[in-house]
mmCIF file with all atom_site columns, C-alpha atoms in Angstrom:
data_model
loop_
_atom_site.group_PDB
_atom_site.id
_atom_site.type_symbol
_atom_site.label_atom_id
_atom_site.label_alt_id
_atom_site.label_comp_id
_atom_site.label_asym_id
_atom_site.label_entity_id
_atom_site.label_seq_id
_atom_site.pdbx_PDB_ins_code
_atom_site.Cartn_x
_atom_site.Cartn_y
_atom_site.Cartn_z
_atom_site.occupancy
_atom_site.B_iso_or_equiv
_atom_site.pdbx_formal_charge
_atom_site.auth_seq_id
_atom_site.auth_comp_id
_atom_site.auth_asym_id
_atom_site.auth_atom_id
_atom_site.pdbx_PDB_model_num
ATOM 1   C CA . MET T 1 1   ? 174.943 105.407 46.207 1.00 0.00 ? 354 MET T CA 1
ATOM 2   C CA . ALA T 1 2   ? 175.248 106.325 49.893 1.00 0.00 ? 355 ALA T CA 1
ATOM 3   C CA . ASP T 1 3   ? 178.230 108.580 49.166 1.00 0.00 ? 356 ASP T CA 1
ATOM 4   C CA . GLN T 1 4   ? 176.294 110.497 46.500 1.00 0.00 ? 357 GLN T CA 1
ATOM 5   C CA . GLY T 1 5   ? 174.529 113.716 47.385 1.00 0.00 ? 358 GLY T CA 1
ATOM 6   C CA . TRP T 1 6   ? 170.924 114.562 46.688 1.00 0.00 ? 359 TRP T CA 1
ATOM 7   C CA . PHE T 1 7   ? 171.736 116.621 43.577 1.00 0.00 ? 360 PHE T CA 1
ATOM 8   C CA . THR T 1 8   ? 173.970 113.921 42.087 1.00 0.00 ? 361 THR T CA 1
ATOM 9   C CA . SER T 1 9   ? 171.426 111.164 42.606 1.00 0.00 ? 362 SER T CA 1
ATOM 10  C CA . ARG T 1 10  ? 168.616 113.306 41.150 1.00 0.00 ? 363 ARG T CA 1
ATOM 11  C CA . SER T 1 11  ? 170.704 114.313 38.140 1.00 0.00 ? 364 SER T CA 1
ATOM 12  C CA . ASP T 1 12  ? 171.500 110.625 37.503 1.00 0.00 ? 365 ASP T CA 1
ATOM 13  C CA . GLU T 1 13  ? 167.763 109.927 37.451 1.00 0.00 ? 366 GLU T CA 1
ATOM 14  C CA . LEU T 1 14  ? 167.189 112.821 35.029 1.00 0.00 ? 367 LEU T CA 1
ATOM 15  C CA . PHE T 1 15  ? 169.948 111.677 32.693 1.00 0.00 ? 368 PHE T CA 1
ATOM 16  C CA . GLY T 1 16  ? 168.639 108.115 32.839 1.00 0.00 ? 369 GLY T CA 1
ATOM 17  C CA . TRP T 1 17  ? 165.149 109.326 31.943 1.00 0.00 ? 370 TRP T CA 1
ATOM 18  C CA . ALA T 1 18  ? 166.490 111.397 29.020 1.00 0.00 ? 371 ALA T CA 1
ATOM 19  C CA . ARG T 1 19  ? 168.567 108.509 27.660 1.00 0.00 ? 372 ARG T CA 1
ATOM 20  C CA . ARG T 1 20  ? 165.672 106.141 28.105 1.00 0.00 ? 373 ARG T CA 1
ATOM 21  C CA . TRP T 1 21  ? 163.298 108.133 25.893 1.00 0.00 ? 374 TRP T CA 1
ATOM 22  C CA . SER T 1 22  ? 165.788 109.100 23.177 1.00 0.00 ? 375 SER T CA 1
ATOM 23  C CA . LEU T 1 23  ? 167.226 105.854 21.861 1.00 0.00 ? 376 LEU T CA 1
ATOM 24  C CA . PHE T 1 24  ? 169.038 106.314 18.587 1.00 0.00 ? 377 PHE T CA 1
ATOM 25  C CA . GLN T 1 25  ? 169.188 102.878 17.024 1.00 0.00 ? 378 GLN T CA 1
ATOM 26  C CA . TYR T 1 26  ? 171.454 101.386 14.408 1.00 0.00 ? 379 TYR T CA 1
ATOM 27  C CA . PRO T 1 27  ? 170.154 98.161  12.829 1.00 0.00 ? 380 PRO T CA 1
ATOM 28  C CA . PHE T 1 28  ? 172.704 95.552  11.782 1.00 0.00 ? 381 PHE T CA 1
ATOM 29  C CA . ALA T 1 29  ? 170.405 93.173  9.909  1.00 0.00 ? 382 ALA T CA 1
ATOM 30  C CA . THR T 1 30  ? 171.795 90.152  8.076  1.00 0.00 ? 383 THR T CA 1
ATOM 31  C CA . ALA T 1 31  ? 169.001 87.580  7.850  1.00 0.00 ? 384 ALA T CA 1
ATOM 32  C CA . CYS T 1 32  ? 165.300 86.764  8.017  1.00 0.00 ? 385 CYS T CA 1
ATOM 33  C CA . CYS T 1 33  ? 164.668 88.173  11.518 1.00 0.00 ? 386 CYS T CA 1
ATOM 34  C CA . SER T 1 34  ? 165.000 91.614  9.977  1.00 0.00 ? 387 SER T CA 1
ATOM 35  C CA . MET T 1 35  ? 161.433 91.259  8.630  1.00 0.00 ? 388 MET T CA 1
ATOM 36  C CA . GLU T 1 36  ? 160.109 91.043  12.180 1.00 0.00 ? 389 GLU T CA 1
ATOM 37  C CA . TYR T 1 37  ? 162.348 93.935  13.185 1.00 0.00 ? 390 TYR T CA 1
ATOM 38  C CA . MET T 1 38  ? 160.817 96.028  10.379 1.00 0.00 ? 391 MET T CA 1
ATOM 39  C CA . SER T 1 39  ? 157.337 94.996  11.534 1.00 0.00 ? 392 SER T CA 1
ATOM 40  C CA . ALA T 1 40  ? 158.097 96.326  15.017 1.00 0.00 ? 393 ALA T CA 1
ATOM 41  C CA . SER T 1 41  ? 158.916 99.694  13.457 1.00 0.00 ? 394 SER T CA 1
ATOM 42  C CA . CYS T 1 42  ? 155.632 99.939  11.554 1.00 0.00 ? 395 CYS T CA 1
ATOM 43  C CA . SER T 1 43  ? 152.552 101.739 12.806 1.00 0.00 ? 396 SER T CA 1
ATOM 44  C CA . HIS T 1 44  ? 150.790 98.650  14.210 1.00 0.00 ? 397 HIS T CA 1
ATOM 45  C CA . TYR T 1 45  ? 153.512 98.101  16.840 1.00 0.00 ? 398 TYR T CA 1
ATOM 46  C CA . ASP T 1 46  ? 155.067 101.597 16.732 1.00 0.00 ? 399 ASP T CA 1
ATOM 47  C CA . LEU T 1 47  ? 158.588 101.374 18.098 1.00 0.00 ? 400 LEU T CA 1
ATOM 48  C CA . ASP T 1 48  ? 158.643 105.170 18.059 1.00 0.00 ? 401 ASP T CA 1
ATOM 49  C CA . ARG T 1 49  ? 156.426 105.409 21.150 1.00 0.00 ? 402 ARG T CA 1
ATOM 50  C CA . PHE T 1 50  ? 159.417 104.068 23.085 1.00 0.00 ? 403 PHE T CA 1
ATOM 51  C CA . GLY T 1 51  ? 161.736 106.729 21.708 1.00 0.00 ? 404 GLY T CA 1
ATOM 52  C CA . ALA T 1 52  ? 163.454 104.402 19.233 1.00 0.00 ? 405 ALA T CA 1
ATOM 53  C CA . GLY T 1 53  ? 161.631 105.189 16.016 1.00 0.00 ? 406 GLY T CA 1
ATOM 54  C CA . TRP T 1 54  ? 164.025 106.367 13.357 1.00 0.00 ? 407 TRP T CA 1
ATOM 55  C CA . PRO T 1 55  ? 167.177 104.374 12.735 1.00 0.00 ? 408 PRO T CA 1
ATOM 56  C CA . ARG T 1 56  ? 170.420 106.250 12.303 1.00 0.00 ? 409 ARG T CA 1
ATOM 57  C CA . TRP T 1 57  ? 172.460 105.489 9.226  1.00 0.00 ? 410 TRP T CA 1
ATOM 58  C CA . THR T 1 58  ? 175.820 105.739 10.912 1.00 0.00 ? 411 THR T CA 1
ATOM 59  C CA . PRO T 1 59  ? 176.921 104.095 14.159 1.00 0.00 ? 412 PRO T CA 1
ATOM 60  C CA . ARG T 1 60  ? 178.476 107.381 15.289 1.00 0.00 ? 413 ARG T CA 1
ATOM 61  C CA . GLN T 1 61  ? 174.986 108.848 15.763 1.00 0.00 ? 414 GLN T CA 1
ATOM 62  C CA . SER T 1 62  ? 173.471 105.864 17.549 1.00 0.00 ? 415 SER T CA 1
ATOM 63  C CA . ASP T 1 63  ? 173.513 104.465 21.047 1.00 0.00 ? 416 ASP T CA 1
ATOM 64  C CA . VAL T 1 64  ? 171.568 101.198 20.586 1.00 0.00 ? 417 VAL T CA 1
ATOM 65  C CA . LEU T 1 65  ? 172.793 98.514  18.219 1.00 0.00 ? 418 LEU T CA 1
ATOM 66  C CA . PHE T 1 66  ? 170.120 96.073  17.040 1.00 0.00 ? 419 PHE T CA 1
ATOM 67  C CA . VAL T 1 67  ? 171.951 92.962  15.800 1.00 0.00 ? 420 VAL T CA 1
ATOM 68  C CA . VAL T 1 68  ? 169.505 90.944  13.734 1.00 0.00 ? 421 VAL T CA 1
ATOM 69  C CA . GLY T 1 69  ? 170.265 87.593  12.136 1.00 0.00 ? 422 GLY T CA 1
ATOM 70  C CA . THR T 1 70  ? 173.154 85.223  11.577 1.00 0.00 ? 423 THR T CA 1
ATOM 71  C CA . ILE T 1 71  ? 176.673 86.555  12.042 1.00 0.00 ? 424 ILE T CA 1
ATOM 72  C CA . ASN T 1 72  ? 179.408 84.602  10.299 1.00 0.00 ? 425 ASN T CA 1
ATOM 73  C CA . HIS T 1 73  ? 183.094 84.846  11.123 1.00 0.00 ? 426 HIS T CA 1
ATOM 74  C CA . LYS T 1 74  ? 183.777 87.139  8.145  1.00 0.00 ? 427 LYS T CA 1
ATOM 75  C CA . MET T 1 75  ? 181.164 89.624  9.436  1.00 0.00 ? 428 MET T CA 1
ATOM 76  C CA . ALA T 1 76  ? 182.444 89.523  13.032 1.00 0.00 ? 429 ALA T CA 1
ATOM 77  C CA . PRO T 1 77  ? 185.198 92.138  12.521 1.00 0.00 ? 430 PRO T CA 1
ATOM 78  C CA . VAL T 1 78  ? 182.694 94.429  10.780 1.00 0.00 ? 431 VAL T CA 1
ATOM 79  C CA . LEU T 1 79  ? 180.286 94.113  13.707 1.00 0.00 ? 432 LEU T CA 1
ATOM 80  C CA . LYS T 1 80  ? 183.098 94.820  16.182 1.00 0.00 ? 433 LYS T CA 1
ATOM 81  C CA . THR T 1 81  ? 184.138 97.912  14.189 1.00 0.00 ? 434 THR T CA 1
ATOM 82  C CA . ILE T 1 82  ? 180.567 99.195  14.149 1.00 0.00 ? 435 ILE T CA 1
ATOM 83  C CA . TYR T 1 83  ? 180.289 98.675  17.899 1.00 0.00 ? 436 TYR T CA 1
ATOM 84  C CA . ASP T 1 84  ? 183.589 100.477 18.481 1.00 0.00 ? 437 ASP T CA 1
ATOM 85  C CA . GLN T 1 85  ? 182.414 103.453 16.387 1.00 0.00 ? 438 GLN T CA 1
ATOM 86  C CA . MET T 1 86  ? 179.360 104.014 18.587 1.00 0.00 ? 439 MET T CA 1
ATOM 87  C CA . CYS T 1 87  ? 179.515 106.778 21.189 1.00 0.00 ? 440 CYS T CA 1
ATOM 88  C CA . GLU T 1 88  ? 179.267 106.049 24.908 1.00 0.00 ? 441 GLU T CA 1
ATOM 89  C CA . PRO T 1 89  ? 176.950 105.127 26.490 1.00 0.00 ? 442 PRO T CA 1
ATOM 90  C CA . LYS T 1 90  ? 175.922 102.321 24.147 1.00 0.00 ? 443 LYS T CA 1
ATOM 91  C CA . TRP T 1 91  ? 173.738 99.259  24.388 1.00 0.00 ? 444 TRP T CA 1
ATOM 92  C CA . VAL T 1 92  ? 173.225 96.125  22.264 1.00 0.00 ? 445 VAL T CA 1
ATOM 93  C CA . ILE T 1 93  ? 170.062 94.107  21.622 1.00 0.00 ? 446 ILE T CA 1
ATOM 94  C CA . ALA T 1 94  ? 170.511 90.651  20.042 1.00 0.00 ? 447 ALA T CA 1
ATOM 95  C CA . ILE T 1 95  ? 167.439 89.706  18.009 1.00 0.00 ? 448 ILE T CA 1
ATOM 96  C CA . GLY T 1 96  ? 166.779 86.077  17.089 1.00 0.00 ? 449 GLY T CA 1
ATOM 97  C CA . VAL T 1 97  ? 168.209 82.737  18.083 1.00 0.00 ? 450 VAL T CA 1
ATOM 98  C CA . CYS T 1 98  ? 170.877 82.864  15.354 1.00 0.00 ? 451 CYS T CA 1
ATOM 99  C CA . THR T 1 99  ? 172.235 86.095  16.800 1.00 0.00 ? 452 THR T CA 1
ATOM 100 C CA . CYS T 1 100 ? 172.038 84.881  20.394 1.00 0.00 ? 453 CYS T CA 1
ATOM 101 C CA . THR T 1 101 ? 173.476 81.370  20.014 1.00 0.00 ? 454 THR T CA 1
ATOM 102 C CA . GLY T 1 102 ? 174.171 80.658  16.349 1.00 0.00 ? 455 GLY T CA 1
ATOM 103 C CA . GLY T 1 103 ? 170.792 78.942  15.927 1.00 0.00 ? 456 GLY T CA 1
ATOM 104 C CA . PHE T 1 104 ? 170.658 75.825  13.841 1.00 0.00 ? 457 PHE T CA 1
ATOM 105 C CA . TYR T 1 105 ? 173.796 76.944  11.972 1.00 0.00 ? 458 TYR T CA 1
ATOM 106 C CA . ASN T 1 106 ? 176.130 75.000  14.244 1.00 0.00 ? 459 ASN T CA 1
ATOM 107 C CA . ASN T 1 107 ? 179.124 74.960  11.914 1.00 0.00 ? 460 ASN T CA 1
ATOM 108 C CA . TYR T 1 108 ? 182.581 76.428  11.375 1.00 0.00 ? 461 TYR T CA 1
ATOM 109 C CA . ALA T 1 109 ? 181.381 79.572  9.555  1.00 0.00 ? 462 ALA T CA 1
ATOM 110 C CA . VAL T 1 110 ? 178.859 80.962  12.041 1.00 0.00 ? 463 VAL T CA 1
ATOM 111 C CA . VAL T 1 111 ? 179.610 82.784  15.289 1.00 0.00 ? 464 VAL T CA 1
ATOM 112 C CA . GLN T 1 112 ? 177.921 80.877  18.110 1.00 0.00 ? 465 GLN T CA 1
ATOM 113 C CA . GLY T 1 113 ? 176.520 83.935  19.848 1.00 0.00 ? 466 GLY T CA 1
ATOM 114 C CA . ILE T 1 114 ? 177.543 87.562  19.349 1.00 0.00 ? 467 ILE T CA 1
ATOM 115 C CA . ASP T 1 115 ? 178.417 87.909  23.021 1.00 0.00 ? 468 ASP T CA 1
ATOM 116 C CA . THR T 1 116 ? 181.753 86.384  22.045 1.00 0.00 ? 469 THR T CA 1
ATOM 117 C CA . ILE T 1 117 ? 182.400 89.528  19.950 1.00 0.00 ? 470 ILE T CA 1
ATOM 118 C CA . ILE T 1 118 ? 180.614 92.399  21.718 1.00 0.00 ? 471 ILE T CA 1
ATOM 119 C CA . PRO T 1 119 ? 178.749 92.736  25.035 1.00 0.00 ? 472 PRO T CA 1
ATOM 120 C CA . VAL T 1 120 ? 174.993 92.211  24.809 1.00 0.00 ? 473 VAL T CA 1
ATOM 121 C CA . ASP T 1 121 ? 172.467 93.933  27.079 1.00 0.00 ? 474 ASP T CA 1
ATOM 122 C CA . VAL T 1 122 ? 169.201 92.263  26.014 1.00 0.00 ? 475 VAL T CA 1
ATOM 123 C CA . TYR T 1 123 ? 168.653 88.914  24.262 1.00 0.00 ? 476 TYR T CA 1
ATOM 124 C CA . ILE T 1 124 ? 165.518 88.147  22.233 1.00 0.00 ? 477 ILE T CA 1
ATOM 125 C CA . PRO T 1 125 ? 165.142 84.421  21.483 1.00 0.00 ? 478 PRO T CA 1
ATOM 126 C CA . GLY T 1 126 ? 162.920 83.097  18.736 1.00 0.00 ? 479 GLY T CA 1
ATOM 127 C CA . CYS T 1 127 ? 163.070 82.054  15.112 1.00 0.00 ? 480 CYS T CA 1
ATOM 128 C CA . PRO T 1 128 ? 161.972 84.638  14.183 1.00 0.00 ? 481 PRO T CA 1
ATOM 129 C CA . PRO T 1 129 ? 160.946 86.528  17.317 1.00 0.00 ? 482 PRO T CA 1
ATOM 130 C CA . ARG T 1 130 ? 157.580 88.253  17.236 1.00 0.00 ? 483 ARG T CA 1
ATOM 131 C CA . PRO T 1 131 ? 157.445 92.067  17.056 1.00 0.00 ? 484 PRO T CA 1
ATOM 132 C CA . GLU T 1 132 ? 155.962 92.028  20.574 1.00 0.00 ? 485 GLU T CA 1
ATOM 133 C CA . ALA T 1 133 ? 159.164 90.391  21.823 1.00 0.00 ? 486 ALA T CA 1
ATOM 134 C CA . ILE T 1 134 ? 161.195 93.187  20.234 1.00 0.00 ? 487 ILE T CA 1
ATOM 135 C CA . LEU T 1 135 ? 159.015 95.778  21.959 1.00 0.00 ? 488 LEU T CA 1
ATOM 136 C CA . ASP T 1 136 ? 159.419 93.901  25.237 1.00 0.00 ? 489 ASP T CA 1
ATOM 137 C CA . ALA T 1 137 ? 163.203 93.985  24.795 1.00 0.00 ? 490 ALA T CA 1
ATOM 138 C CA . VAL T 1 138 ? 163.101 97.753  24.289 1.00 0.00 ? 491 VAL T CA 1
ATOM 139 C CA . ILE T 1 139 ? 161.063 98.069  27.498 1.00 0.00 ? 492 ILE T CA 1
ATOM 140 C CA . LYS T 1 140 ? 163.640 95.914  29.338 1.00 0.00 ? 493 LYS T CA 1
ATOM 141 C CA . LEU T 1 141 ? 166.402 98.131  27.941 1.00 0.00 ? 494 LEU T CA 1
ATOM 142 C CA . HIS T 1 142 ? 164.464 101.181 29.189 1.00 0.00 ? 495 HIS T CA 1
ATOM 143 C CA . GLU T 1 143 ? 164.465 99.721  32.696 1.00 0.00 ? 496 GLU T CA 1
ATOM 144 C CA . LYS T 1 144 ? 168.173 98.961  32.495 1.00 0.00 ? 497 LYS T CA 1
ATOM 145 C CA . ILE T 1 145 ? 169.031 102.463 31.246 1.00 0.00 ? 498 ILE T CA 1
ATOM 146 C CA . GLN T 1 146 ? 166.948 104.087 33.974 1.00 0.00 ? 499 GLN T CA 1
ATOM 147 C CA . THR T 1 147 ? 168.832 102.222 36.702 1.00 0.00 ? 500 THR T CA 1
ATOM 148 C CA . GLU T 1 148 ? 172.343 102.826 35.323 1.00 0.00 ? 501 GLU T CA 1
ATOM 149 C CA . ARG T 1 149 ? 174.661 105.677 36.097 1.00 0.00 ? 502 ARG T CA 1
ATOM 150 C CA . GLN T 1 150 ? 177.412 106.556 33.642 1.00 0.00 ? 503 GLN T CA 1
ATOM 151 C CA . SER T 1 151 ? 180.725 107.727 35.059 1.00 0.00 ? 504 SER T CA 1
ATOM 152 C CA . ARG T 1 152 ? 184.181 108.170 33.649 1.00 0.00 ? 505 ARG T CA 1
ATOM 153 C CA . ARG T 1 153 ? 187.024 106.522 35.543 1.00 0.00 ? 506 ARG T CA 1
ATOM 154 C CA . GLY T 1 154 ? 190.574 106.465 34.267 1.00 0.00 ? 507 GLY T CA 1
ATOM 155 C CA . GLY T 1 155 ? 189.515 107.463 30.753 1.00 0.00 ? 508 GLY T CA 1
ATOM 156 C CA . GLU T 1 156 ? 186.958 104.612 30.498 1.00 0.00 ? 509 GLU T CA 1
ATOM 157 C CA . TRP T 1 157 ? 183.169 104.824 30.746 1.00 0.00 ? 510 TRP T CA 1
ATOM 158 C CA . VAL T 1 158 ? 181.765 102.699 33.535 1.00 0.00 ? 511 VAL T CA 1
ATOM 159 C CA . LYS T 1 159 ? 178.119 101.659 33.920 1.00 0.00 ? 512 LYS T CA 1
ATOM 160 C CA . GLU T 1 160 ? 176.980 101.260 37.510 1.00 0.00 ? 513 GLU T CA 1
ATOM 161 C CA . SER T 1 161 ? 173.615 100.218 38.851 1.00 0.00 ? 514 SER T CA 1
ATOM 162 C CA . VAL T 1 162 ? 171.881 102.850 40.987 1.00 0.00 ? 515 VAL T CA 1
ATOM 163 C CA . GLU T 1 163 ? 169.093 100.613 42.259 1.00 0.00 ? 516 GLU T CA 1
ATOM 164 C CA . GLY T 1 164 ? 168.524 100.974 45.920 1.00 0.00 ? 517 GLY T CA 1
#
């Protein structure tokens, strides 16, 4: 950050603020945790006050992937394809213990954590996690987005921390 000028550092903060308050989400819901995810979107908890209200119905229009529920090995390539279709910058929130670690489905058919397929930014444990935990994860993602700078190096997008 020391080699960055005043304008560059301030524009990074502005872009971080804009990304933070305009999260376009894509839900990938496969199991029972999706009920709690839907509760977080309702008026009592109001996910929209964090800029993540309306889900997008195509991954090409979204920048946050909410993975909710058990992922089996047959769904893993579908999840990877959806992640690859998302535009940069993109983030992933894993909701529920089955998504994070495979849960109590410790068998041959279930992926033991989606971080073996795609990178995960925020984990939400619980079976099922409360809507407050989902809101807390969105707040944690806000903090992460605010402190990241996106840059393109060698044709690849790179996320760098700008905390100082």
